[in-house]
mmCIF file of C-alpha atoms in Angstrom:
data_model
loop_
_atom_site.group_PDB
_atom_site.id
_atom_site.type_symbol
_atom_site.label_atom_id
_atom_site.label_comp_id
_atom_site.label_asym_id
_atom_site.label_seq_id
_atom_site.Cartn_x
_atom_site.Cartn_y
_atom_site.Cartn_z
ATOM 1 C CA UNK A 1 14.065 -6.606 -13.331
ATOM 2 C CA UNK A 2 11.689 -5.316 -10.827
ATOM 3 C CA UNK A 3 11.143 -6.757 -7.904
ATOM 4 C CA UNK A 4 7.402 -7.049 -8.099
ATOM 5 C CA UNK A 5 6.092 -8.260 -11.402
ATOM 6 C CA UNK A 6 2.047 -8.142 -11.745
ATOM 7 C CA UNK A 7 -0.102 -8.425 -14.473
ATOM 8 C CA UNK A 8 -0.766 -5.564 -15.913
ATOM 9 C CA UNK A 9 -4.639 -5.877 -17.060
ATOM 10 C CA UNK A 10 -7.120 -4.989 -17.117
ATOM 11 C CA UNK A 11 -9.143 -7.517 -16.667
ATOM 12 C CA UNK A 12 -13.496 -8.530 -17.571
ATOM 13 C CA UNK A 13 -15.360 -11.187 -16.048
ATOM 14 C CA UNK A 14 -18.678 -12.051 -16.148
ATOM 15 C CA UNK A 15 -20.356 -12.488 -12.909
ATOM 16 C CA UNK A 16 -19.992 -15.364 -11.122
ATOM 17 C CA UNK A 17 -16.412 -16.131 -12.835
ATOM 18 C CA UNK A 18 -13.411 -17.302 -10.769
ATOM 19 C CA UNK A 19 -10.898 -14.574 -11.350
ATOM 20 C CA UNK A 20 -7.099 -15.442 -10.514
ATOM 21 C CA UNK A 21 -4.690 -12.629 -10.409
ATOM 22 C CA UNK A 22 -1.213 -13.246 -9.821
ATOM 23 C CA UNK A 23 2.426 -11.786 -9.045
ATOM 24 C CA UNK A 24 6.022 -13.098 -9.057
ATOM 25 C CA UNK A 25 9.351 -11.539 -6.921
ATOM 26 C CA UNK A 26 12.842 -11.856 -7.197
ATOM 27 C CA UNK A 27 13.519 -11.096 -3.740
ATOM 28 C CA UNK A 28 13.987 -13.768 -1.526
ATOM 29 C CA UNK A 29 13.786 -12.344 1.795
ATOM 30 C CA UNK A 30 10.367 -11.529 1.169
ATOM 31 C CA UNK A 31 8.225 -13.135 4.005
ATOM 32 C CA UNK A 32 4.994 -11.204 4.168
ATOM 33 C CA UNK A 33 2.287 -11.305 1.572
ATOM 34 C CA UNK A 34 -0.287 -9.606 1.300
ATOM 35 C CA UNK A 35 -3.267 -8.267 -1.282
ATOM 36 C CA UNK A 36 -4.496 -5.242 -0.852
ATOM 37 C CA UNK A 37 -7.910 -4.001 -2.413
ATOM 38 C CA UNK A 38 -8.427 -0.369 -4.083
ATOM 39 C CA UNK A 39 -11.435 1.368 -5.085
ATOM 40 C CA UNK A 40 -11.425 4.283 -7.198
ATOM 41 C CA UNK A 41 -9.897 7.084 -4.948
ATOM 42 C CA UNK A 42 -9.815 5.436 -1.894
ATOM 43 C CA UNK A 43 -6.816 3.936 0.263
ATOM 44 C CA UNK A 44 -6.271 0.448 -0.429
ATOM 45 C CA UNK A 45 -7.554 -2.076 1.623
ATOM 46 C CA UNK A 46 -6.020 -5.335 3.508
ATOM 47 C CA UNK A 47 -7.769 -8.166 1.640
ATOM 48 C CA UNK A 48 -5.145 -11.068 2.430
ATOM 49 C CA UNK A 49 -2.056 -11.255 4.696
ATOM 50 C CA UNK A 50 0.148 -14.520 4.411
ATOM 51 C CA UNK A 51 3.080 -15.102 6.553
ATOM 52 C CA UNK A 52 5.580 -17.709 4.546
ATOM 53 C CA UNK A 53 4.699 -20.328 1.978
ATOM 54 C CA UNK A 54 0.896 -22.353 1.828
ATOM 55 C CA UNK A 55 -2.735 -21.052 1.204
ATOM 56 C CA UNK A 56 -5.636 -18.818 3.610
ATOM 57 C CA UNK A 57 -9.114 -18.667 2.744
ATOM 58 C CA UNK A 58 -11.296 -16.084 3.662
ATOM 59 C CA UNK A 59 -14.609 -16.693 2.031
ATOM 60 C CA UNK A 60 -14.519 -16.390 -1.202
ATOM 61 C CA UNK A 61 -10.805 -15.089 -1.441
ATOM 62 C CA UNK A 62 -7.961 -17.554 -1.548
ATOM 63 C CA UNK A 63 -4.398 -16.619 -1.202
ATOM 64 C CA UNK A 64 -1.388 -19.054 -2.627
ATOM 65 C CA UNK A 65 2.120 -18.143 -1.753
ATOM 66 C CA UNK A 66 4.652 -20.593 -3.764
ATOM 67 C CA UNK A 67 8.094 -19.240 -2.461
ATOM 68 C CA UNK A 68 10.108 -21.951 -4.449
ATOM 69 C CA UNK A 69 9.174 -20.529 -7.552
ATOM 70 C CA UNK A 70 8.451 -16.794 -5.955
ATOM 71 C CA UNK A 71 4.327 -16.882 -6.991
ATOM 72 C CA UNK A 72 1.875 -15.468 -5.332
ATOM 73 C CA UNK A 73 -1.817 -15.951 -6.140
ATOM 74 C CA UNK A 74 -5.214 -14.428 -5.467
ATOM 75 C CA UNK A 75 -8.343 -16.485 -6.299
ATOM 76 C CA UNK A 76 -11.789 -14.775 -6.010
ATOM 77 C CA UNK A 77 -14.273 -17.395 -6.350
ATOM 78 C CA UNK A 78 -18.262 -16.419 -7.532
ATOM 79 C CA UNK A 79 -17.209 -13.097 -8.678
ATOM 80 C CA UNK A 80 -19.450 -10.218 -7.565
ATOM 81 C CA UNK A 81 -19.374 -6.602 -9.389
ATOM 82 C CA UNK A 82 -18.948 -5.220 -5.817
ATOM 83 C CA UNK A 83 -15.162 -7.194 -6.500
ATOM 84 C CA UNK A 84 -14.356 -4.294 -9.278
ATOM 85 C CA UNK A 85 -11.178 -3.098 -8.395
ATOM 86 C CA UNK A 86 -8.077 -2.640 -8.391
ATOM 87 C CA UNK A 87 -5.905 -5.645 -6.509
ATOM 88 C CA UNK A 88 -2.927 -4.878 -5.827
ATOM 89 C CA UNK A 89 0.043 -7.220 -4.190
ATOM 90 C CA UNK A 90 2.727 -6.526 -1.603
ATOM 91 C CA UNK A 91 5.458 -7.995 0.436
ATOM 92 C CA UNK A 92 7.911 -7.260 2.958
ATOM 93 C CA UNK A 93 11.475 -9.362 4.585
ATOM 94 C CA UNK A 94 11.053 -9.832 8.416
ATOM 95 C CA UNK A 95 14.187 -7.237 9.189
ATOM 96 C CA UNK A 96 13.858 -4.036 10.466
ATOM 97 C CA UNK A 97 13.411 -3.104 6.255
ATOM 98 C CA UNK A 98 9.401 -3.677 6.656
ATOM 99 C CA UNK A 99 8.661 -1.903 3.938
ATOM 100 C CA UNK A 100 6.044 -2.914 1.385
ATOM 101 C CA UNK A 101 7.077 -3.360 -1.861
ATOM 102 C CA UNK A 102 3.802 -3.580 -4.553
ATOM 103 C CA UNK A 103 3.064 -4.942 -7.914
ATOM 104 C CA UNK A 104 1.396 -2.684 -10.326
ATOM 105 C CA UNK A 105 -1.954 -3.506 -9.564
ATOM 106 C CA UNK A 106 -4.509 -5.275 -11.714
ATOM 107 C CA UNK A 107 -8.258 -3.628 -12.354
ATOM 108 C CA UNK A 108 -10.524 -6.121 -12.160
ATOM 109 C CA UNK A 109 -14.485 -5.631 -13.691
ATOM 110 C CA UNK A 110 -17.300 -7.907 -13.088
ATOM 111 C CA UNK A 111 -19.930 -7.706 -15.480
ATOM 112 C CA UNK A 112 -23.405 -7.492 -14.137
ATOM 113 C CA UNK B 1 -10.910 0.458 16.332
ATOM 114 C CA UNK B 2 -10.786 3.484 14.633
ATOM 115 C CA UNK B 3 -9.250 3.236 11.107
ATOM 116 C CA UNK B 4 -6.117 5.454 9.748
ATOM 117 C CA UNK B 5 -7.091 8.593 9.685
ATOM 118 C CA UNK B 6 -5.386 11.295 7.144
ATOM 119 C CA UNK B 7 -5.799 14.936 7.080
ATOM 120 C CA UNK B 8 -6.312 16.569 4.955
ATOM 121 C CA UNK B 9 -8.361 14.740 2.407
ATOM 122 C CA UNK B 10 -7.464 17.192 -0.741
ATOM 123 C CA UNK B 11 -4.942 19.570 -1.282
ATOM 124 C CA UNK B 12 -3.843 22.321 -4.499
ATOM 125 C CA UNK B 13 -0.596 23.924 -4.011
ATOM 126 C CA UNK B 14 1.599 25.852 -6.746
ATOM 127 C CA UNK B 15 5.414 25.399 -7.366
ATOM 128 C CA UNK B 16 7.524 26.362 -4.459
ATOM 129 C CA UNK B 17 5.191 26.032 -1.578
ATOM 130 C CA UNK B 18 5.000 23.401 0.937
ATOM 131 C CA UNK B 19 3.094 21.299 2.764
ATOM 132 C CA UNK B 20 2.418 19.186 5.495
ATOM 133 C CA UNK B 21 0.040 15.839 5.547
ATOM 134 C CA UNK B 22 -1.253 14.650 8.888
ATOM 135 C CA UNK B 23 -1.770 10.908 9.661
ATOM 136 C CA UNK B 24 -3.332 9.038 12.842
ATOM 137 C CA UNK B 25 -2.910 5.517 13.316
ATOM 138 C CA UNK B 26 -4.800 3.140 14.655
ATOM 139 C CA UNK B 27 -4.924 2.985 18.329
ATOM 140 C CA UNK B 28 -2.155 1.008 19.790
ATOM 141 C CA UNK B 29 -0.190 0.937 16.458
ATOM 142 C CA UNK B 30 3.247 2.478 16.656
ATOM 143 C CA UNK B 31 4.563 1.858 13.501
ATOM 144 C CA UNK B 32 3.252 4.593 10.667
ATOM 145 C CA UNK B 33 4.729 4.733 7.097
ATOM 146 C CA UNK B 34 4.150 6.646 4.303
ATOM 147 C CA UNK B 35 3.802 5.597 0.578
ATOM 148 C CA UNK B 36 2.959 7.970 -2.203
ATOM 149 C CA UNK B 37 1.251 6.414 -5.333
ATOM 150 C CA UNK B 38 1.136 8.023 -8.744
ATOM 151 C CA UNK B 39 -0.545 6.511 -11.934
ATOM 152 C CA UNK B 40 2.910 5.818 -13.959
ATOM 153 C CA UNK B 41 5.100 4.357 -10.855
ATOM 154 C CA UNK B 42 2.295 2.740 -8.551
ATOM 155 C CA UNK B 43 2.893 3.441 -4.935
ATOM 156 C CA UNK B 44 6.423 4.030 -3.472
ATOM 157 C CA UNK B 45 7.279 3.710 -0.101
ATOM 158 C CA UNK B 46 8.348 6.768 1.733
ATOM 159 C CA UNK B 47 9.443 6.290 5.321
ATOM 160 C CA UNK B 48 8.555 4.384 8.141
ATOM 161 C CA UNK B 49 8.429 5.701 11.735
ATOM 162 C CA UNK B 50 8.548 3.252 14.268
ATOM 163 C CA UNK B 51 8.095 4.666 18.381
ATOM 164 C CA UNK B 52 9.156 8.195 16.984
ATOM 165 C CA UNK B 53 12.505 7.348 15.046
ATOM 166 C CA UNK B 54 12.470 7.055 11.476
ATOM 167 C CA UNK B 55 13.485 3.214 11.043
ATOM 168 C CA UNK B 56 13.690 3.396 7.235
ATOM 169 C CA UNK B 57 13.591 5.538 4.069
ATOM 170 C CA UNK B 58 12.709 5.387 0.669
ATOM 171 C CA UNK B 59 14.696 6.710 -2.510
ATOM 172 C CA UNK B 60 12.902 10.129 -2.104
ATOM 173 C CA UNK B 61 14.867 13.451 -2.091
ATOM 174 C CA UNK B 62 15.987 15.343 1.539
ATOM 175 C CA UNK B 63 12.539 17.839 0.324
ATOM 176 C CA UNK B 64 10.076 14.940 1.507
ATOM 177 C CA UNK B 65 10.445 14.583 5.392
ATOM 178 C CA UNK B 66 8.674 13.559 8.426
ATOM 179 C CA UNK B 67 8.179 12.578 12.283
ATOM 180 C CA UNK B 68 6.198 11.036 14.588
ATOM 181 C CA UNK B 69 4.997 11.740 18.220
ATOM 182 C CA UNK B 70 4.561 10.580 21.052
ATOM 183 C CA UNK B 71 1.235 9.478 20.417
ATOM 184 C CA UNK B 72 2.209 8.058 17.550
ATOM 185 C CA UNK B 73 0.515 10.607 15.099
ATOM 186 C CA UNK B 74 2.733 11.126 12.425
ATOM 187 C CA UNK B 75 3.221 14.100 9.958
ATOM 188 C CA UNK B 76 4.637 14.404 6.615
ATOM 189 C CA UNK B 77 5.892 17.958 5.287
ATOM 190 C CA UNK B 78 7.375 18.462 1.252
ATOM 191 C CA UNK B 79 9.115 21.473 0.463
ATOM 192 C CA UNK B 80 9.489 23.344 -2.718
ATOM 193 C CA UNK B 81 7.093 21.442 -4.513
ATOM 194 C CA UNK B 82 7.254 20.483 -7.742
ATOM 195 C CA UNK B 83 4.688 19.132 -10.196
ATOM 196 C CA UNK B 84 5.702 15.627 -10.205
ATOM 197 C CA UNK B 85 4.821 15.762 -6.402
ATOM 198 C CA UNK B 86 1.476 15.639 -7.544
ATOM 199 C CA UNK B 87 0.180 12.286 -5.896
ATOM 200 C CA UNK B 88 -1.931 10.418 -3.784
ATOM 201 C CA UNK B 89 0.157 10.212 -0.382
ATOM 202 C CA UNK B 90 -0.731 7.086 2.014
ATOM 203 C CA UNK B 91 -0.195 6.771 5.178
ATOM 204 C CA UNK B 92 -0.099 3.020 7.177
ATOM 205 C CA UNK B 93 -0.978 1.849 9.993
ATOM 206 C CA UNK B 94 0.965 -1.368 11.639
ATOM 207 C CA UNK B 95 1.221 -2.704 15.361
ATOM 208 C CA UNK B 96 4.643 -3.795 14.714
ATOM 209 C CA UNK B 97 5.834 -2.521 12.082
ATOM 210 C CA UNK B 98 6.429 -5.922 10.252
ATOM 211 C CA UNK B 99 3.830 -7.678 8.681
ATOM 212 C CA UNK B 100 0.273 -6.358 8.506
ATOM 213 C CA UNK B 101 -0.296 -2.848 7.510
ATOM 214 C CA UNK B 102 -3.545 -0.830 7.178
ATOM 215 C CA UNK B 103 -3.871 2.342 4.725
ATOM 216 C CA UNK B 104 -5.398 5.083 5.648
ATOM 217 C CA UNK B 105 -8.129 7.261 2.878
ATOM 218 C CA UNK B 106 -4.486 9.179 1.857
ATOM 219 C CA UNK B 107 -4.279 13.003 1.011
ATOM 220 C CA UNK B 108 -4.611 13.468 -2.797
ATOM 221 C CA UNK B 109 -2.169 16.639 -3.177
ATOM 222 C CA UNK B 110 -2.323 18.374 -6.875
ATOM 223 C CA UNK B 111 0.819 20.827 -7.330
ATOM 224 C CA UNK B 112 0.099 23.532 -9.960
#
């Protein structure tokens, strides 16, 4: 079992959709959470950062972390194309072993 | 602040040579780590350098090396290169090391 599971997509929306992407763990010393954003050849980019369990909102980004069941969730609410993407999630324990450890990644497209 | 910056930006090399990636945090970050991201196993962490001692590694072989400096500015050098080291290579950014880390544009090296 990996210890990252993602969706594997891809996924379509139409415009203006609520788009929920998602990611379980087996590891529980995971404490950081985070989503990261990638556009096509570019370096991913810090979209969400949660530290434990409960939910941050920036915007229209959402991030759920459920550590009793190891979930994580991303919610993009009012979908834009500009959100077309690939989202990828990652976590890290609080030890000196801060390395990431990512999902997959899921490509998201927004239809105009 | 300045972003992560990564030098540089494209790379072709043939079998055997080697090479050496350049990364600059962001200012006041001491923590840099490298990840290398290919299309069939997603990104893979590396190593992390944390005040100019390597603090962690990744299940990489002894060709794929690195160190930091002083001022933080971290290099990455693979020898004998071999066509699977074809990859995107990422470099990140992190005050602490834990939590939060920030990618740089990475080096998108193609072995022939």
């Amino acid at each position: 079992q990996k210890e990252v599971e993602q969706d594997p997509g891809p996924l379509s929306v139409p415009e203006g959709a609520i788009v929920s992407l998602n990611c379980t763990y087996s590891n529980s010393a995971f404490q950081y959470f985070m989503w990261y954003r990638q556009y096509s050849r570019k370096g991913p980019e810090l979209l969400m950062y949660t530290y434990s369990s409960g939910n941050k909102e920036d915007g229209r980004f959402t991030a759920q972390v459920d550590k009793s069941s190891k979930y994580i969730s991303l919610f993009i609410r009012d979908s834009q194309p500009s959100d077309s993407a690939t989202y990828l999630c990652a976590m890290s324990d609080t030890g000196a072993n801060s390395k990431l450890t990512f999902g997959k990644g899921i490509t998201l497209s927004v239809r105009p | 602040k300045a972003g992560v910056t990564q030098t540089p930006r494209y790379l072709i090399k043939t079998r055997g040579q080697q090479v050496t990636l350049s990364c600059s945090p962001i200012s006041g970050h001491r923590s840099v780590s490298w990840y290398q991201q290919t299309p069939g196993q997603g990104l893979q962490f590396l190593f992390e350098y944390f005040s100019e001692t390597q603090r962690n590694k990744g299940n990489f072989p002894g060709r794929f090396s690195g160190r930091q400096f002083s001022n933080s500015r971290s290099e990455m050098n693979v020898s004998t290169l071999e066509l699977g080291d074809s990859a995107l290579y990422l470099c990140a950014s992190s005050e602490r090391g834990v939590g939060q880390k920030y990618f740089g544009p990475g080096t998108r090296l193609l072995v022939l």
